[in-house]
Amino acid sequence: MHTTLPIASALRSQLRIVALLFLMALLPAAGVSAQTIPSAAPASTSATAAAPGDADDMIMKMLSESQDRMAGFRGKLAQRLRATPDIPSAILATLTAQSPTGNPGHFLRVIGIVIALLAVGHAVQHVFYERPVVRRLMPRRAAADPGGSDLADRFPGLLARALMTLVGMILASLIAFGLATALLPDPTPMTEKTVILAGVGYLLVWAIGLFWRLVLPPGDHRLRRDLTASGAFGIALMTSTVWLEALGMPADPHAVLVALFGLLTVLATVGALYVHRRTVERLVLAGRRAEAVAPLVRLGLRLWFPVVVAYFACAW
């Protein structure tokens, strides 16, 4: 018992020494952390204090950039409006400069030849392909019934008819461009662009007529005619702006011409829809009374024309 007591007291004293050394080792670390924490607080305070100033600078920068953009827009608009009276002379100068003969009527002659040749190709495919092949494979569409017809039910037939008409377009194009090669030997690059754009415009008009003929019921001839005419008018105007740009028309008169032709296209389309708005509503109702359809459909009947006008206005 007497020998174990000194050993126990010695162990306790050694444990006290180790504990003191451990605490002394922790004190410097605690001091460092205590010094770094207060120093971080003023930094965050300064950051939060500087945040309102940064936000004000950002707002002022955005306002300044907006003012610069508005000033640039007003200057460009004024510049293009001043170029509006120069549009006829710019078109004439462009056609004269790019004509291989120096005559601006050269390109109008080329456009007339291409359209006439495509019309010949159209007639040839109608006689030798559309009439004997397409009409035998595709049944004649029945007249519109009072209950209307579901477009989803007719979609397979419409798709088949569209694919067959696409084959007819390809045949007509091959015939027309074959004849154009014989009538226009060694064309200049600008003449080639004129031939291509005139052909593309003709085919787009053909496609527009096909689309309305397939989608609309057979009895609505006037609606189909007016929508096709407005679409053809818009295609002719937009194709002519692309053509003039390809010929090198100056940028400012060309930009005014694009805006003007776009406005005319919008007016033609909206005018056709306004004239036939009752027909469109009758097609939507499909022979039903307005009171018998869902409230959402009645709301669509009231809002569809203003929505169309807003869409075309935004697109323009």
mmCIF file of C-alpha atoms in Angstrom, residues 31-311:
data_model
loop_
_atom_site.group_PDB
_atom_site.id
_atom_site.type_symbol
_atom_site.label_atom_id
_atom_site.label_comp_id
_atom_site.label_asym_id
_atom_site.label_seq_id
_atom_site.Cartn_x
_atom_site.Cartn_y
_atom_site.Cartn_z
ATOM 1 C CA GLY A 31 -5.793 33.856 -30.012
ATOM 2 C CA VAL A 32 -5.258 33.749 -33.742
ATOM 3 C CA SER A 33 -8.894 32.919 -34.406
ATOM 4 C CA ALA A 34 -9.996 35.648 -32.022
ATOM 5 C CA GLN A 35 -7.850 38.131 -33.929
ATOM 6 C CA THR A 36 -9.088 37.095 -37.363
ATOM 7 C CA ILE A 37 -12.793 37.099 -36.579
ATOM 8 C CA PRO A 38 -13.040 40.781 -35.629
ATOM 9 C CA SER A 39 -11.015 41.752 -38.670
ATOM 10 C CA ALA A 40 -13.507 39.926 -40.949
ATOM 11 C CA ALA A 41 -16.499 41.779 -39.538
ATOM 12 C CA PRO A 42 -15.433 45.237 -40.698
ATOM 13 C CA ALA A 43 -14.774 43.838 -44.209
ATOM 14 C CA SER A 44 -18.334 42.569 -44.481
ATOM 15 C CA THR A 45 -19.568 45.854 -43.094
ATOM 16 C CA SER A 46 -17.607 47.772 -45.682
ATOM 17 C CA ALA A 47 -18.935 45.486 -48.437
ATOM 18 C CA THR A 48 -22.504 46.085 -47.368
ATOM 19 C CA ALA A 49 -21.828 49.768 -47.114
ATOM 20 C CA ALA A 50 -20.376 49.821 -50.619
ATOM 21 C CA ALA A 51 -23.294 47.804 -52.121
ATOM 22 C CA PRO A 52 -25.702 50.775 -52.484
ATOM 23 C CA GLY A 53 -23.038 52.759 -54.279
ATOM 24 C CA ASP A 54 -22.364 49.893 -56.701
ATOM 25 C CA ALA A 55 -26.100 49.518 -57.388
ATOM 26 C CA ASP A 56 -26.400 53.245 -58.133
ATOM 27 C CA ASP A 57 -23.438 53.056 -60.511
ATOM 28 C CA MET A 58 -24.977 50.076 -62.282
ATOM 29 C CA ILE A 59 -28.324 51.839 -62.691
ATOM 30 C CA MET A 60 -26.652 54.954 -64.065
ATOM 31 C CA LYS A 61 -24.634 52.838 -66.492
ATOM 32 C CA MET A 62 -27.771 51.081 -67.736
ATOM 33 C CA LEU A 63 -29.553 54.412 -68.195
ATOM 34 C CA SER A 64 -26.595 55.823 -70.091
ATOM 35 C CA GLU A 65 -26.457 52.783 -72.387
ATOM 36 C CA SER A 66 -30.216 53.010 -73.013
ATOM 37 C CA GLN A 67 -29.905 56.674 -73.911
ATOM 38 C CA ASP A 68 -27.050 55.889 -76.286
ATOM 39 C CA ARG A 69 -29.088 53.153 -77.971
ATOM 40 C CA MET A 70 -32.109 55.436 -78.309
ATOM 41 C CA ALA A 71 -29.965 58.193 -79.763
ATOM 42 C CA GLY A 72 -28.434 55.745 -82.233
ATOM 43 C CA PHE A 73 -31.893 54.453 -83.183
ATOM 44 C CA ARG A 74 -33.227 57.986 -83.743
ATOM 45 C CA GLY A 75 -30.200 58.883 -85.824
ATOM 46 C CA LYS A 76 -30.479 55.760 -87.991
ATOM 47 C CA LEU A 77 -34.233 56.240 -88.395
ATOM 48 C CA ALA A 78 -33.761 59.844 -89.493
ATOM 49 C CA GLN A 79 -31.023 58.771 -91.902
ATOM 50 C CA ARG A 80 -33.239 56.103 -93.477
ATOM 51 C CA LEU A 81 -36.245 58.395 -93.688
ATOM 52 C CA ARG A 82 -34.095 60.919 -95.531
ATOM 53 C CA ALA A 83 -33.217 58.115 -97.967
ATOM 54 C CA THR A 84 -36.899 57.356 -98.734
ATOM 55 C CA PRO A 85 -37.182 59.704 -101.759
ATOM 56 C CA ASP A 86 -34.073 58.054 -103.223
ATOM 57 C CA ILE A 87 -35.677 54.578 -103.449
ATOM 58 C CA PRO A 88 -36.743 54.762 -107.156
ATOM 59 C CA SER A 89 -33.391 56.183 -108.247
ATOM 60 C CA ALA A 90 -31.522 53.621 -106.100
ATOM 61 C CA ILE A 91 -33.453 50.737 -107.700
ATOM 62 C CA LEU A 92 -32.826 52.106 -111.191
ATOM 63 C CA ALA A 93 -29.125 52.671 -110.498
ATOM 64 C CA THR A 94 -28.750 49.156 -109.055
ATOM 65 C CA LEU A 95 -30.423 47.476 -112.021
ATOM 66 C CA THR A 96 -28.396 49.537 -114.484
ATOM 67 C CA ALA A 97 -25.093 48.823 -112.742
ATOM 68 C CA GLN A 98 -25.647 45.063 -112.554
ATOM 69 C CA SER A 99 -27.177 44.591 -115.993
ATOM 70 C CA PRO A 100 -24.786 42.972 -118.489
ATOM 71 C CA THR A 101 -26.247 45.154 -121.243
ATOM 72 C CA GLY A 102 -26.484 48.353 -119.202
ATOM 73 C CA ASN A 103 -30.257 48.287 -119.627
ATOM 74 C CA PRO A 104 -32.253 48.014 -116.367
ATOM 75 C CA GLY A 105 -35.041 46.237 -118.238
ATOM 76 C CA HIS A 106 -32.758 43.204 -118.691
ATOM 77 C CA PHE A 107 -33.686 41.755 -115.306
ATOM 78 C CA LEU A 108 -37.400 42.368 -115.808
ATOM 79 C CA ARG A 109 -37.135 40.464 -119.083
ATOM 80 C CA VAL A 110 -35.392 37.586 -117.312
ATOM 81 C CA ILE A 111 -38.069 37.478 -114.596
ATOM 82 C CA GLY A 112 -40.816 37.440 -117.220
ATOM 83 C CA ILE A 113 -39.129 34.573 -119.087
ATOM 84 C CA VAL A 114 -38.679 32.507 -115.903
ATOM 85 C CA ILE A 115 -42.298 32.966 -114.796
ATOM 86 C CA ALA A 116 -43.576 32.107 -118.286
ATOM 87 C CA LEU A 117 -41.419 28.967 -118.417
ATOM 88 C CA LEU A 118 -42.568 27.886 -114.973
ATOM 89 C CA ALA A 119 -46.161 28.398 -116.047
ATOM 90 C CA VAL A 120 -45.457 26.162 -119.065
ATOM 91 C CA GLY A 121 -43.913 23.529 -116.788
ATOM 92 C CA HIS A 122 -46.901 23.842 -114.462
ATOM 93 C CA ALA A 123 -49.307 23.249 -117.338
ATOM 94 C CA VAL A 124 -47.286 20.300 -118.671
ATOM 95 C CA GLN A 125 -47.202 18.510 -115.315
ATOM 96 C CA HIS A 126 -50.913 19.220 -114.884
ATOM 97 C CA VAL A 127 -51.745 17.529 -118.178
ATOM 98 C CA PHE A 128 -49.299 14.613 -118.053
ATOM 99 C CA TYR A 129 -48.940 14.014 -114.316
ATOM 100 C CA GLU A 130 -51.574 15.640 -112.123
ATOM 101 C CA ARG A 131 -54.615 14.802 -114.204
ATOM 102 C CA PRO A 132 -53.850 11.168 -115.111
ATOM 103 C CA VAL A 133 -51.938 10.169 -111.958
ATOM 104 C CA VAL A 134 -52.872 12.281 -108.953
ATOM 105 C CA ARG A 135 -56.589 12.468 -109.655
ATOM 106 C CA ARG A 136 -56.809 8.718 -110.111
ATOM 107 C CA LEU A 137 -54.942 7.947 -106.917
ATOM 108 C CA MET A 138 -56.618 10.616 -104.792
ATOM 109 C CA PRO A 139 -60.436 10.628 -104.493
ATOM 110 C CA ARG A 140 -62.265 13.878 -105.168
ATOM 111 C CA ARG A 141 -63.013 15.850 -102.035
ATOM 112 C CA ALA A 142 -66.615 16.045 -101.027
ATOM 113 C CA ALA A 143 -68.392 19.371 -100.616
ATOM 114 C CA ALA A 144 -68.349 20.900 -97.177
ATOM 115 C CA ASP A 145 -71.152 19.614 -94.988
ATOM 116 C CA PRO A 146 -72.893 21.765 -92.381
ATOM 117 C CA GLY A 147 -71.188 19.878 -89.596
ATOM 118 C CA GLY A 148 -67.762 20.613 -90.987
ATOM 119 C CA SER A 149 -64.897 18.134 -91.289
ATOM 120 C CA ASP A 150 -62.182 17.246 -88.893
ATOM 121 C CA LEU A 151 -58.744 18.234 -90.161
ATOM 122 C CA ALA A 152 -57.142 15.396 -88.201
ATOM 123 C CA ASP A 153 -59.287 12.842 -90.054
ATOM 124 C CA ARG A 154 -58.264 14.315 -93.399
ATOM 125 C CA PHE A 155 -54.576 14.670 -92.554
ATOM 126 C CA PRO A 156 -53.332 11.398 -94.180
ATOM 127 C CA GLY A 157 -55.037 12.280 -97.449
ATOM 128 C CA LEU A 158 -53.770 15.861 -97.268
ATOM 129 C CA LEU A 159 -50.230 14.662 -96.678
ATOM 130 C CA ALA A 160 -50.383 12.269 -99.631
ATOM 131 C CA ARG A 161 -51.786 15.018 -101.847
ATOM 132 C CA ALA A 162 -49.076 17.439 -100.735
ATOM 133 C CA LEU A 163 -46.313 14.922 -101.494
ATOM 134 C CA MET A 164 -47.746 14.233 -104.947
ATOM 135 C CA THR A 165 -47.968 17.962 -105.632
ATOM 136 C CA LEU A 166 -44.352 18.326 -104.506
ATOM 137 C CA VAL A 167 -43.402 15.817 -107.195
ATOM 138 C CA GLY A 168 -45.339 17.937 -109.680
ATOM 139 C CA MET A 169 -43.449 21.051 -108.559
ATOM 140 C CA ILE A 170 -40.144 19.292 -109.119
ATOM 141 C CA LEU A 171 -41.214 18.207 -112.601
ATOM 142 C CA ALA A 172 -42.379 21.725 -113.481
ATOM 143 C CA SER A 173 -39.123 23.209 -112.176
ATOM 144 C CA LEU A 174 -36.993 20.786 -114.199
ATOM 145 C CA ILE A 175 -38.944 21.588 -117.357
ATOM 146 C CA ALA A 176 -38.756 25.334 -116.770
ATOM 147 C CA PHE A 177 -35.061 25.450 -115.915
ATOM 148 C CA GLY A 178 -34.266 23.199 -118.868
ATOM 149 C CA LEU A 179 -35.985 25.665 -121.184
ATOM 150 C CA ALA A 180 -34.338 28.606 -119.397
ATOM 151 C CA THR A 181 -30.905 27.095 -120.036
ATOM 152 C CA ALA A 182 -31.665 27.092 -123.739
ATOM 153 C CA LEU A 183 -33.120 30.613 -123.782
ATOM 154 C CA LEU A 184 -30.544 32.209 -121.456
ATOM 155 C CA PRO A 185 -27.112 30.861 -122.441
ATOM 156 C CA ASP A 186 -24.070 31.932 -120.389
ATOM 157 C CA PRO A 187 -25.921 34.017 -117.789
ATOM 158 C CA THR A 188 -24.004 36.374 -115.530
ATOM 159 C CA PRO A 189 -23.967 35.682 -111.763
ATOM 160 C CA MET A 190 -26.596 38.363 -111.169
ATOM 161 C CA THR A 191 -28.774 36.881 -113.909
ATOM 162 C CA GLU A 192 -28.460 33.460 -112.265
ATOM 163 C CA LYS A 193 -29.557 34.933 -108.927
ATOM 164 C CA THR A 194 -32.518 36.534 -110.660
ATOM 165 C CA VAL A 195 -33.522 33.216 -112.254
ATOM 166 C CA ILE A 196 -33.243 31.362 -108.931
ATOM 167 C CA LEU A 197 -35.189 33.913 -106.891
ATOM 168 C CA ALA A 198 -37.918 34.215 -109.511
ATOM 169 C CA GLY A 199 -38.282 30.438 -109.553
ATOM 170 C CA VAL A 200 -38.365 30.222 -105.764
ATOM 171 C CA GLY A 201 -41.016 32.939 -105.607
ATOM 172 C CA TYR A 202 -43.200 31.138 -108.156
ATOM 173 C CA LEU A 203 -42.932 27.835 -106.284
ATOM 174 C CA LEU A 204 -43.755 29.513 -102.966
ATOM 175 C CA VAL A 205 -46.892 31.032 -104.468
ATOM 176 C CA TRP A 206 -47.817 27.592 -105.784
ATOM 177 C CA ALA A 207 -47.257 26.111 -102.320
ATOM 178 C CA ILE A 208 -49.419 28.802 -100.684
ATOM 179 C CA GLY A 209 -52.264 28.044 -103.079
ATOM 180 C CA LEU A 210 -51.893 24.324 -102.404
ATOM 181 C CA PHE A 211 -51.919 24.857 -98.643
ATOM 182 C CA TRP A 212 -55.169 26.804 -98.593
ATOM 183 C CA ARG A 213 -56.771 24.451 -101.104
ATOM 184 C CA LEU A 214 -56.014 21.469 -98.894
ATOM 185 C CA VAL A 215 -56.790 23.005 -95.503
ATOM 186 C CA LEU A 216 -59.974 24.930 -96.259
ATOM 187 C CA PRO A 217 -63.235 23.156 -97.134
ATOM 188 C CA PRO A 218 -64.051 22.985 -100.866
ATOM 189 C CA GLY A 219 -67.015 25.358 -100.581
ATOM 190 C CA ASP A 220 -65.064 28.393 -99.329
ATOM 191 C CA HIS A 221 -63.751 29.532 -102.702
ATOM 192 C CA ARG A 222 -63.650 33.260 -101.943
ATOM 193 C CA LEU A 223 -61.724 32.833 -98.690
ATOM 194 C CA ARG A 224 -59.228 30.514 -100.363
ATOM 195 C CA ARG A 225 -58.832 32.895 -103.310
ATOM 196 C CA ASP A 226 -58.248 35.989 -101.184
ATOM 197 C CA LEU A 227 -55.825 34.279 -98.793
ATOM 198 C CA THR A 228 -53.886 32.881 -101.733
ATOM 199 C CA ALA A 229 -53.796 36.309 -103.385
ATOM 200 C CA SER A 230 -52.603 38.064 -100.220
ATOM 201 C CA GLY A 231 -49.963 35.385 -99.704
ATOM 202 C CA ALA A 232 -48.774 35.665 -103.303
ATOM 203 C CA PHE A 233 -48.631 39.450 -102.965
ATOM 204 C CA GLY A 234 -46.500 39.193 -99.835
ATOM 205 C CA ILE A 235 -44.176 36.600 -101.366
ATOM 206 C CA ALA A 236 -43.673 38.761 -104.451
ATOM 207 C CA LEU A 237 -42.799 41.806 -102.348
ATOM 208 C CA MET A 238 -40.456 39.990 -99.966
ATOM 209 C CA THR A 239 -38.719 38.102 -102.781
ATOM 210 C CA SER A 240 -38.139 41.381 -104.599
ATOM 211 C CA THR A 241 -36.425 42.855 -101.527
ATOM 212 C CA VAL A 242 -34.136 39.820 -101.257
ATOM 213 C CA TRP A 243 -33.389 40.113 -104.971
ATOM 214 C CA LEU A 244 -32.561 43.832 -104.765
ATOM 215 C CA GLU A 245 -30.291 43.195 -101.803
ATOM 216 C CA ALA A 246 -28.494 40.482 -103.780
ATOM 217 C CA LEU A 247 -28.017 42.944 -106.641
ATOM 218 C CA GLY A 248 -26.316 45.392 -104.278
ATOM 219 C CA MET A 249 -28.971 48.014 -103.529
ATOM 220 C CA PRO A 250 -27.747 50.595 -100.949
ATOM 221 C CA ALA A 251 -28.565 49.696 -97.367
ATOM 222 C CA ASP A 252 -30.656 52.703 -96.282
ATOM 223 C CA PRO A 253 -33.130 52.768 -99.215
ATOM 224 C CA HIS A 254 -33.325 48.966 -99.062
ATOM 225 C CA ALA A 255 -34.195 49.021 -95.343
ATOM 226 C CA VAL A 256 -37.012 51.519 -95.971
ATOM 227 C CA LEU A 257 -38.256 49.385 -98.863
ATOM 228 C CA VAL A 258 -38.304 46.250 -96.674
ATOM 229 C CA ALA A 259 -40.334 48.077 -94.011
ATOM 230 C CA LEU A 260 -42.753 49.454 -96.612
ATOM 231 C CA PHE A 261 -43.263 46.097 -98.354
ATOM 232 C CA GLY A 262 -43.692 44.393 -94.982
ATOM 233 C CA LEU A 263 -46.414 46.891 -94.076
ATOM 234 C CA LEU A 264 -48.205 46.290 -97.377
ATOM 235 C CA THR A 265 -48.035 42.527 -96.809
ATOM 236 C CA VAL A 266 -49.504 42.872 -93.312
ATOM 237 C CA LEU A 267 -52.299 45.128 -94.556
ATOM 238 C CA ALA A 268 -53.178 42.722 -97.375
ATOM 239 C CA THR A 269 -53.315 39.700 -95.063
ATOM 240 C CA VAL A 270 -55.240 41.453 -92.284
ATOM 241 C CA GLY A 271 -57.632 42.924 -94.857
ATOM 242 C CA ALA A 272 -58.387 39.488 -96.305
ATOM 243 C CA LEU A 273 -59.027 38.062 -92.843
ATOM 244 C CA TYR A 274 -61.238 41.017 -91.900
ATOM 245 C CA VAL A 275 -63.386 40.620 -94.999
ATOM 246 C CA HIS A 276 -63.851 36.895 -94.329
ATOM 247 C CA ARG A 277 -63.928 36.963 -90.515
ATOM 248 C CA ARG A 278 -67.510 35.635 -90.462
ATOM 249 C CA THR A 279 -66.472 32.747 -92.684
ATOM 250 C CA VAL A 280 -63.590 31.919 -90.336
ATOM 251 C CA GLU A 281 -65.950 31.958 -87.350
ATOM 252 C CA ARG A 282 -68.395 29.734 -89.222
ATOM 253 C CA LEU A 283 -65.595 27.251 -89.897
ATOM 254 C CA VAL A 284 -64.654 27.228 -86.226
ATOM 255 C CA LEU A 285 -68.257 26.640 -85.150
ATOM 256 C CA ALA A 286 -68.663 23.868 -87.770
ATOM 257 C CA GLY A 287 -72.444 24.276 -88.012
ATOM 258 C CA ARG A 288 -73.025 24.634 -84.267
ATOM 259 C CA ARG A 289 -74.635 27.552 -82.499
ATOM 260 C CA ALA A 290 -72.323 29.842 -80.569
ATOM 261 C CA GLU A 291 -74.230 29.088 -77.364
ATOM 262 C CA ALA A 292 -73.581 25.356 -77.777
ATOM 263 C CA VAL A 293 -69.775 25.528 -77.797
ATOM 264 C CA ALA A 294 -67.444 25.724 -74.825
ATOM 265 C CA PRO A 295 -66.831 29.129 -73.178
ATOM 266 C CA LEU A 296 -63.179 28.994 -74.244
ATOM 267 C CA VAL A 297 -64.232 28.606 -77.885
ATOM 268 C CA ARG A 298 -66.601 31.571 -77.581
ATOM 269 C CA LEU A 299 -63.784 33.622 -76.106
ATOM 270 C CA GLY A 300 -61.553 32.591 -79.011
ATOM 271 C CA LEU A 301 -64.220 33.707 -81.483
ATOM 272 C CA ARG A 302 -64.213 37.139 -79.879
ATOM 273 C CA LEU A 303 -60.448 37.543 -79.610
ATOM 274 C CA TRP A 304 -58.931 35.754 -82.611
ATOM 275 C CA PHE A 305 -58.969 38.742 -84.975
ATOM 276 C CA PRO A 306 -57.475 41.278 -82.492
ATOM 277 C CA VAL A 307 -54.827 38.684 -81.613
ATOM 278 C CA VAL A 308 -53.995 38.213 -85.305
ATOM 279 C CA VAL A 309 -53.731 41.982 -85.801
ATOM 280 C CA ALA A 310 -51.456 42.304 -82.758
ATOM 281 C CA TYR A 311 -49.298 39.412 -83.994
#
